[in-house]
Amino acid sequence: MEFQVDSMSCGHCVKTVTQAVQSVDPQAKVDVDLGSHTVRIETVREEKAIAAALTEAGYPPSR
């Protein structure tokens, strides 16, 4: 799945987003591209659960 997260701008953002996703699915593969503000995630969890974790971490996604 892929999300647009416009509020990301630095390495701290990448770390926080990655930790948020992995709090829901520790085995998730997270690829963050700061230039395009996209987060690509390989996970077995539902999209809603991942989006909720990102929002709770302060990085609400859009599609």
mmCIF file of N, CA, C and O in Angstrom:
data_model
loop_
_atom_site.group_PDB
_atom_site.id
_atom_site.type_symbol
_atom_site.label_atom_id
_atom_site.label_comp_id
_atom_site.label_asym_id
_atom_site.label_seq_id
_atom_site.Cartn_x
_atom_site.Cartn_y
_atom_site.Cartn_z
ATOM 1 N N MET A 1 0.845 -1.178 0.000
ATOM 2 C CA MET A 1 0.000 0.000 0.000
ATOM 3 C C MET A 1 0.884 1.232 0.000
ATOM 4 O O MET A 1 2.067 1.158 0.347
ATOM 5 N N GLU A 2 0.313 2.333 -0.420
ATOM 6 C CA GLU A 2 1.066 3.581 -0.488
ATOM 7 C C GLU A 2 0.209 4.722 0.042
ATOM 8 O O GLU A 2 -0.984 4.790 -0.232
ATOM 9 N N PHE A 3 0.855 5.572 0.826
ATOM 10 C CA PHE A 3 0.189 6.749 1.375
ATOM 11 C C PHE A 3 0.973 8.002 1.011
ATOM 12 O O PHE A 3 2.196 7.965 0.890
ATOM 13 N N GLN A 4 0.270 9.085 0.897
ATOM 14 C CA GLN A 4 0.871 10.412 0.751
ATOM 15 C C GLN A 4 0.851 11.029 2.150
ATOM 16 O O GLN A 4 -0.196 11.117 2.774
ATOM 17 N N VAL A 5 2.024 11.443 2.647
ATOM 18 C CA VAL A 5 2.111 12.054 3.975
ATOM 19 C C VAL A 5 2.865 13.373 3.817
ATOM 20 O O VAL A 5 4.091 13.425 3.888
ATOM 21 N N ASP A 6 2.114 14.430 3.587
ATOM 22 C CA ASP A 6 2.707 15.723 3.254
ATOM 23 C C ASP A 6 3.481 16.364 4.398
ATOM 24 O O ASP A 6 4.324 17.217 4.165
ATOM 25 N N SER A 7 3.223 15.956 5.635
ATOM 26 C CA SER A 7 3.861 16.611 6.778
ATOM 27 C C SER A 7 5.270 16.083 7.066
ATOM 28 O O SER A 7 5.928 16.582 7.977
ATOM 29 N N MET A 8 5.778 15.134 6.305
ATOM 30 C CA MET A 8 7.136 14.617 6.529
ATOM 31 C C MET A 8 8.167 15.549 5.897
ATOM 32 O O MET A 8 7.982 15.995 4.775
ATOM 33 N N SER A 9 9.260 15.800 6.653
ATOM 34 C CA SER A 9 10.276 16.685 6.094
ATOM 35 C C SER A 9 11.711 16.342 6.499
ATOM 36 O O SER A 9 12.639 16.968 6.006
ATOM 37 N N CYS A 10 11.912 15.357 7.400
ATOM 38 C CA CYS A 10 13.275 15.115 7.886
ATOM 39 C C CYS A 10 13.462 13.661 8.330
ATOM 40 O O CYS A 10 12.512 12.874 8.326
ATOM 41 N N GLY A 11 14.657 13.349 8.761
ATOM 42 C CA GLY A 11 14.966 12.007 9.228
ATOM 43 C C GLY A 11 14.153 11.598 10.446
ATOM 44 O O GLY A 11 13.793 10.428 10.593
ATOM 45 N N HIS A 12 13.875 12.543 11.314
ATOM 46 C CA HIS A 12 13.043 12.247 12.481
ATOM 47 C C HIS A 12 11.651 11.797 12.039
ATOM 48 O O HIS A 12 11.070 10.867 12.613
ATOM 49 N N CYS A 13 11.127 12.441 11.020
ATOM 50 C CA CYS A 13 9.816 12.070 10.474
ATOM 51 C C CYS A 13 9.847 10.630 9.969
ATOM 52 O O CYS A 13 8.927 9.855 10.234
ATOM 53 N N VAL A 14 10.894 10.286 9.250
ATOM 54 C CA VAL A 14 11.035 8.934 8.702
ATOM 55 C C VAL A 14 11.030 7.911 9.838
ATOM 56 O O VAL A 14 10.321 6.901 9.784
ATOM 57 N N LYS A 15 11.793 8.193 10.870
ATOM 58 C CA LYS A 15 11.882 7.276 12.010
ATOM 59 C C LYS A 15 10.529 7.121 12.698
ATOM 60 O O LYS A 15 10.102 6.009 13.013
ATOM 61 N N THR A 16 9.845 8.230 12.916
ATOM 62 C CA THR A 16 8.551 8.192 13.597
ATOM 63 C C THR A 16 7.515 7.452 12.779
ATOM 64 O O THR A 16 6.752 6.633 13.312
ATOM 65 N N VAL A 17 7.465 7.708 11.486
ATOM 66 C CA VAL A 17 6.522 7.031 10.597
ATOM 67 C C VAL A 17 6.810 5.525 10.582
ATOM 68 O O VAL A 17 5.891 4.701 10.688
ATOM 69 N N THR A 18 8.076 5.158 10.470
ATOM 70 C CA THR A 18 8.457 3.752 10.453
ATOM 71 C C THR A 18 8.057 3.064 11.757
ATOM 72 O O THR A 18 7.479 1.973 11.750
ATOM 73 N N GLN A 19 8.331 3.706 12.874
ATOM 74 C CA GLN A 19 7.977 3.131 14.169
ATOM 75 C C GLN A 19 6.459 2.997 14.330
ATOM 76 O O GLN A 19 5.977 2.016 14.905
ATOM 77 N N ALA A 20 5.719 3.965 13.825
ATOM 78 C CA ALA A 20 4.253 3.914 13.917
ATOM 79 C C ALA A 20 3.716 2.705 13.154
ATOM 80 O O ALA A 20 2.869 1.962 13.664
ATOM 81 N N VAL A 21 4.213 2.498 11.947
ATOM 82 C CA VAL A 21 3.765 1.355 11.143
ATOM 83 C C VAL A 21 4.161 0.050 11.829
ATOM 84 O O VAL A 21 3.356 -0.876 11.961
ATOM 85 N N GLN A 22 5.396 -0.011 12.309
ATOM 86 C CA GLN A 22 5.880 -1.248 12.905
ATOM 87 C C GLN A 22 5.291 -1.509 14.293
ATOM 88 O O GLN A 22 5.392 -2.618 14.803
ATOM 89 N N SER A 23 4.628 -0.528 14.878
ATOM 90 C CA SER A 23 3.920 -0.777 16.138
ATOM 91 C C SER A 23 2.662 -1.603 15.871
ATOM 92 O O SER A 23 2.171 -2.314 16.745
ATOM 93 N N VAL A 24 2.144 -1.507 14.653
ATOM 94 C CA VAL A 24 0.964 -2.276 14.241
ATOM 95 C C VAL A 24 1.398 -3.623 13.667
ATOM 96 O O VAL A 24 0.764 -4.643 13.904
ATOM 97 N N ASP A 25 2.471 -3.621 12.889
ATOM 98 C CA ASP A 25 3.001 -4.836 12.270
ATOM 99 C C ASP A 25 4.527 -4.801 12.336
ATOM 100 O O ASP A 25 5.167 -4.164 11.495
ATOM 101 N N PRO A 26 5.106 -5.458 13.345
ATOM 102 C CA PRO A 26 6.569 -5.426 13.500
ATOM 103 C C PRO A 26 7.335 -5.952 12.285
ATOM 104 O O PRO A 26 8.499 -5.611 12.103
ATOM 105 N N GLN A 27 6.691 -6.751 11.447
ATOM 106 C CA GLN A 27 7.352 -7.315 10.267
ATOM 107 C C GLN A 27 7.169 -6.461 9.014
ATOM 108 O O GLN A 27 7.651 -6.826 7.941
ATOM 109 N N ALA A 28 6.471 -5.355 9.132
ATOM 110 C CA ALA A 28 6.186 -4.513 7.960
ATOM 111 C C ALA A 28 7.470 -3.944 7.372
ATOM 112 O O ALA A 28 8.401 -3.586 8.089
ATOM 113 N N LYS A 29 7.487 -3.860 6.046
ATOM 114 C CA LYS A 29 8.593 -3.217 5.341
ATOM 115 C C LYS A 29 8.119 -1.809 4.978
ATOM 116 O O LYS A 29 7.082 -1.645 4.338
ATOM 117 N N VAL A 30 8.861 -0.809 5.428
ATOM 118 C CA VAL A 30 8.467 0.589 5.242
ATOM 119 C C VAL A 30 9.519 1.300 4.408
ATOM 120 O O VAL A 30 10.703 1.272 4.732
ATOM 121 N N ASP A 31 9.082 1.952 3.335
ATOM 122 C CA ASP A 31 9.971 2.719 2.463
ATOM 123 C C ASP A 31 9.428 4.144 2.384
ATOM 124 O O ASP A 31 8.327 4.363 1.874
ATOM 125 N N VAL A 32 10.193 5.092 2.924
ATOM 126 C CA VAL A 32 9.764 6.492 2.963
ATOM 127 C C VAL A 32 10.574 7.294 1.955
ATOM 128 O O VAL A 32 11.803 7.214 1.929
ATOM 129 N N ASP A 33 9.883 8.071 1.134
ATOM 130 C CA ASP A 33 10.528 8.967 0.176
ATOM 131 C C ASP A 33 10.160 10.394 0.558
ATOM 132 O O ASP A 33 9.037 10.846 0.310
ATOM 133 N N LEU A 34 11.095 11.088 1.199
ATOM 134 C CA LEU A 34 10.818 12.460 1.646
ATOM 135 C C LEU A 34 10.581 13.412 0.481
ATOM 136 O O LEU A 34 9.787 14.342 0.590
ATOM 137 N N GLY A 35 11.260 13.181 -0.627
ATOM 138 C CA GLY A 35 11.120 14.070 -1.771
ATOM 139 C C GLY A 35 9.705 14.122 -2.318
ATOM 140 O O GLY A 35 9.189 15.188 -2.657
ATOM 141 N N SER A 36 9.063 12.971 -2.371
ATOM 142 C CA SER A 36 7.697 12.910 -2.903
ATOM 143 C C SER A 36 6.653 12.789 -1.796
ATOM 144 O O SER A 36 5.460 12.706 -2.086
ATOM 145 N N HIS A 37 7.129 12.739 -0.543
ATOM 146 C CA HIS A 37 6.242 12.620 0.630
ATOM 147 C C HIS A 37 5.385 11.361 0.571
ATOM 148 O O HIS A 37 4.223 11.372 0.956
ATOM 149 N N THR A 38 5.976 10.266 0.073
ATOM 150 C CA THR A 38 5.227 9.014 0.003
ATOM 151 C C THR A 38 5.796 7.981 0.963
ATOM 152 O O THR A 38 7.000 7.966 1.247
ATOM 153 N N VAL A 39 4.908 7.131 1.444
ATOM 154 C CA VAL A 39 5.284 6.005 2.295
ATOM 155 C C VAL A 39 4.727 4.751 1.641
ATOM 156 O O VAL A 39 3.518 4.643 1.441
ATOM 157 N N ARG A 40 5.616 3.835 1.287
ATOM 158 C CA ARG A 40 5.203 2.556 0.721
ATOM 159 C C ARG A 40 5.390 1.496 1.805
ATOM 160 O O ARG A 40 6.457 1.435 2.429
ATOM 161 N N ILE A 41 4.368 0.685 1.987
ATOM 162 C CA ILE A 41 4.378 -0.265 3.092
ATOM 163 C C ILE A 41 3.971 -1.643 2.588
ATOM 164 O O ILE A 41 2.961 -1.789 1.904
ATOM 165 N N GLU A 42 4.774 -2.644 2.947
ATOM 166 C CA GLU A 42 4.409 -4.033 2.701
ATOM 167 C C GLU A 42 4.025 -4.610 4.052
ATOM 168 O O GLU A 42 4.855 -4.704 4.963
ATOM 169 N N THR A 43 2.752 -4.979 4.196
ATOM 170 C CA THR A 43 2.242 -5.460 5.470
ATOM 171 C C THR A 43 1.064 -6.395 5.251
ATOM 172 O O THR A 43 0.424 -6.357 4.193
ATOM 173 N N VAL A 44 0.777 -7.190 6.256
ATOM 174 C CA VAL A 44 -0.395 -8.063 6.218
ATOM 175 C C VAL A 44 -1.589 -7.405 6.915
ATOM 176 O O VAL A 44 -2.695 -7.911 6.869
ATOM 177 N N ARG A 45 -1.354 -6.263 7.543
ATOM 178 C CA ARG A 45 -2.413 -5.567 8.270
ATOM 179 C C ARG A 45 -3.292 -4.764 7.321
ATOM 180 O O ARG A 45 -2.887 -4.426 6.213
ATOM 181 N N GLU A 46 -4.486 -4.424 7.801
ATOM 182 C CA GLU A 46 -5.423 -3.649 7.003
ATOM 183 C C GLU A 46 -4.964 -2.204 6.867
ATOM 184 O O GLU A 46 -4.337 -1.651 7.766
ATOM 185 N N GLU A 47 -5.346 -1.616 5.749
ATOM 186 C CA GLU A 47 -4.984 -0.226 5.472
ATOM 187 C C GLU A 47 -5.475 0.719 6.571
ATOM 188 O O GLU A 47 -4.768 1.653 6.960
ATOM 189 N N LYS A 48 -6.676 0.475 7.079
ATOM 190 C CA LYS A 48 -7.242 1.334 8.128
ATOM 191 C C LYS A 48 -6.369 1.349 9.375
ATOM 192 O O LYS A 48 -6.187 2.389 9.998
ATOM 193 N N ALA A 49 -5.842 0.192 9.750
ATOM 194 C CA ALA A 49 -5.001 0.095 10.949
ATOM 195 C C ALA A 49 -3.702 0.877 10.773
ATOM 196 O O ALA A 49 -3.244 1.567 11.692
ATOM 197 N N ILE A 50 -3.119 0.791 9.589
ATOM 198 C CA ILE A 50 -1.873 1.516 9.305
ATOM 199 C C ILE A 50 -2.142 3.021 9.280
ATOM 200 O O ILE A 50 -1.400 3.810 9.875
ATOM 201 N N ALA A 51 -3.216 3.432 8.605
ATOM 202 C CA ALA A 51 -3.564 4.853 8.534
ATOM 203 C C ALA A 51 -3.831 5.416 9.929
ATOM 204 O O ALA A 51 -3.410 6.539 10.246
ATOM 205 N N ALA A 52 -4.498 4.649 10.777
ATOM 206 C CA ALA A 52 -4.780 5.104 12.146
ATOM 207 C C ALA A 52 -3.494 5.275 12.939
ATOM 208 O O ALA A 52 -3.339 6.252 13.690
ATOM 209 N N ALA A 53 -2.545 4.358 12.778
ATOM 210 C CA ALA A 53 -1.265 4.461 13.485
ATOM 211 C C ALA A 53 -0.486 5.691 13.033
ATOM 212 O O ALA A 53 0.117 6.396 13.851
ATOM 213 N N LEU A 54 -0.493 5.969 11.735
ATOM 214 C CA LEU A 54 0.197 7.153 11.217
ATOM 215 C C LEU A 54 -0.451 8.430 11.748
ATOM 216 O O LEU A 54 0.251 9.365 12.161
ATOM 217 N N THR A 55 -1.764 8.458 11.755
ATOM 218 C CA THR A 55 -2.485 9.635 12.253
ATOM 219 C C THR A 55 -2.190 9.862 13.725
ATOM 220 O O THR A 55 -1.925 10.988 14.155
ATOM 221 N N GLU A 56 -2.204 8.788 14.498
ATOM 222 C CA GLU A 56 -1.931 8.889 15.938
ATOM 223 C C GLU A 56 -0.513 9.394 16.198
ATOM 224 O O GLU A 56 -0.265 10.108 17.174
ATOM 225 N N ALA A 57 0.409 9.056 15.310
ATOM 226 C CA ALA A 57 1.809 9.498 15.460
ATOM 227 C C ALA A 57 2.001 10.950 15.007
ATOM 228 O O ALA A 57 3.087 11.501 15.136
ATOM 229 N N GLY A 58 0.950 11.560 14.463
ATOM 230 C CA GLY A 58 1.060 12.941 14.024
ATOM 231 C C GLY A 58 1.334 13.125 12.541
ATOM 232 O O GLY A 58 1.667 14.231 12.093
ATOM 233 N N TYR A 59 1.195 12.047 11.781
ATOM 234 C CA TYR A 59 1.467 12.083 10.341
ATOM 235 C C TYR A 59 0.264 11.536 9.576
ATOM 236 O O TYR A 59 0.326 10.457 8.997
ATOM 237 N N PRO A 60 -0.833 12.290 9.563
ATOM 238 C CA PRO A 60 -2.033 11.790 8.896
ATOM 239 C C PRO A 60 -1.826 11.622 7.397
ATOM 240 O O PRO A 60 -1.354 12.547 6.734
ATOM 241 N N PRO A 61 -2.136 10.447 6.888
ATOM 242 C CA PRO A 61 -1.947 10.195 5.459
ATOM 243 C C PRO A 61 -3.145 10.611 4.633
ATOM 244 O O PRO A 61 -4.273 10.696 5.129
ATOM 245 N N SER A 62 -2.873 10.880 3.379
ATOM 246 C CA SER A 62 -3.927 11.036 2.384
ATOM 247 C C SER A 62 -3.608 10.032 1.298
ATOM 248 O O SER A 62 -2.520 9.500 1.235
ATOM 249 N N ARG A 63 -4.535 9.761 0.447
ATOM 250 C CA ARG A 63 -4.294 8.761 -0.600
ATOM 251 C C ARG A 63 -4.122 9.421 -1.875
ATOM 252 O O ARG A 63 -3.997 9.959 -2.651
#
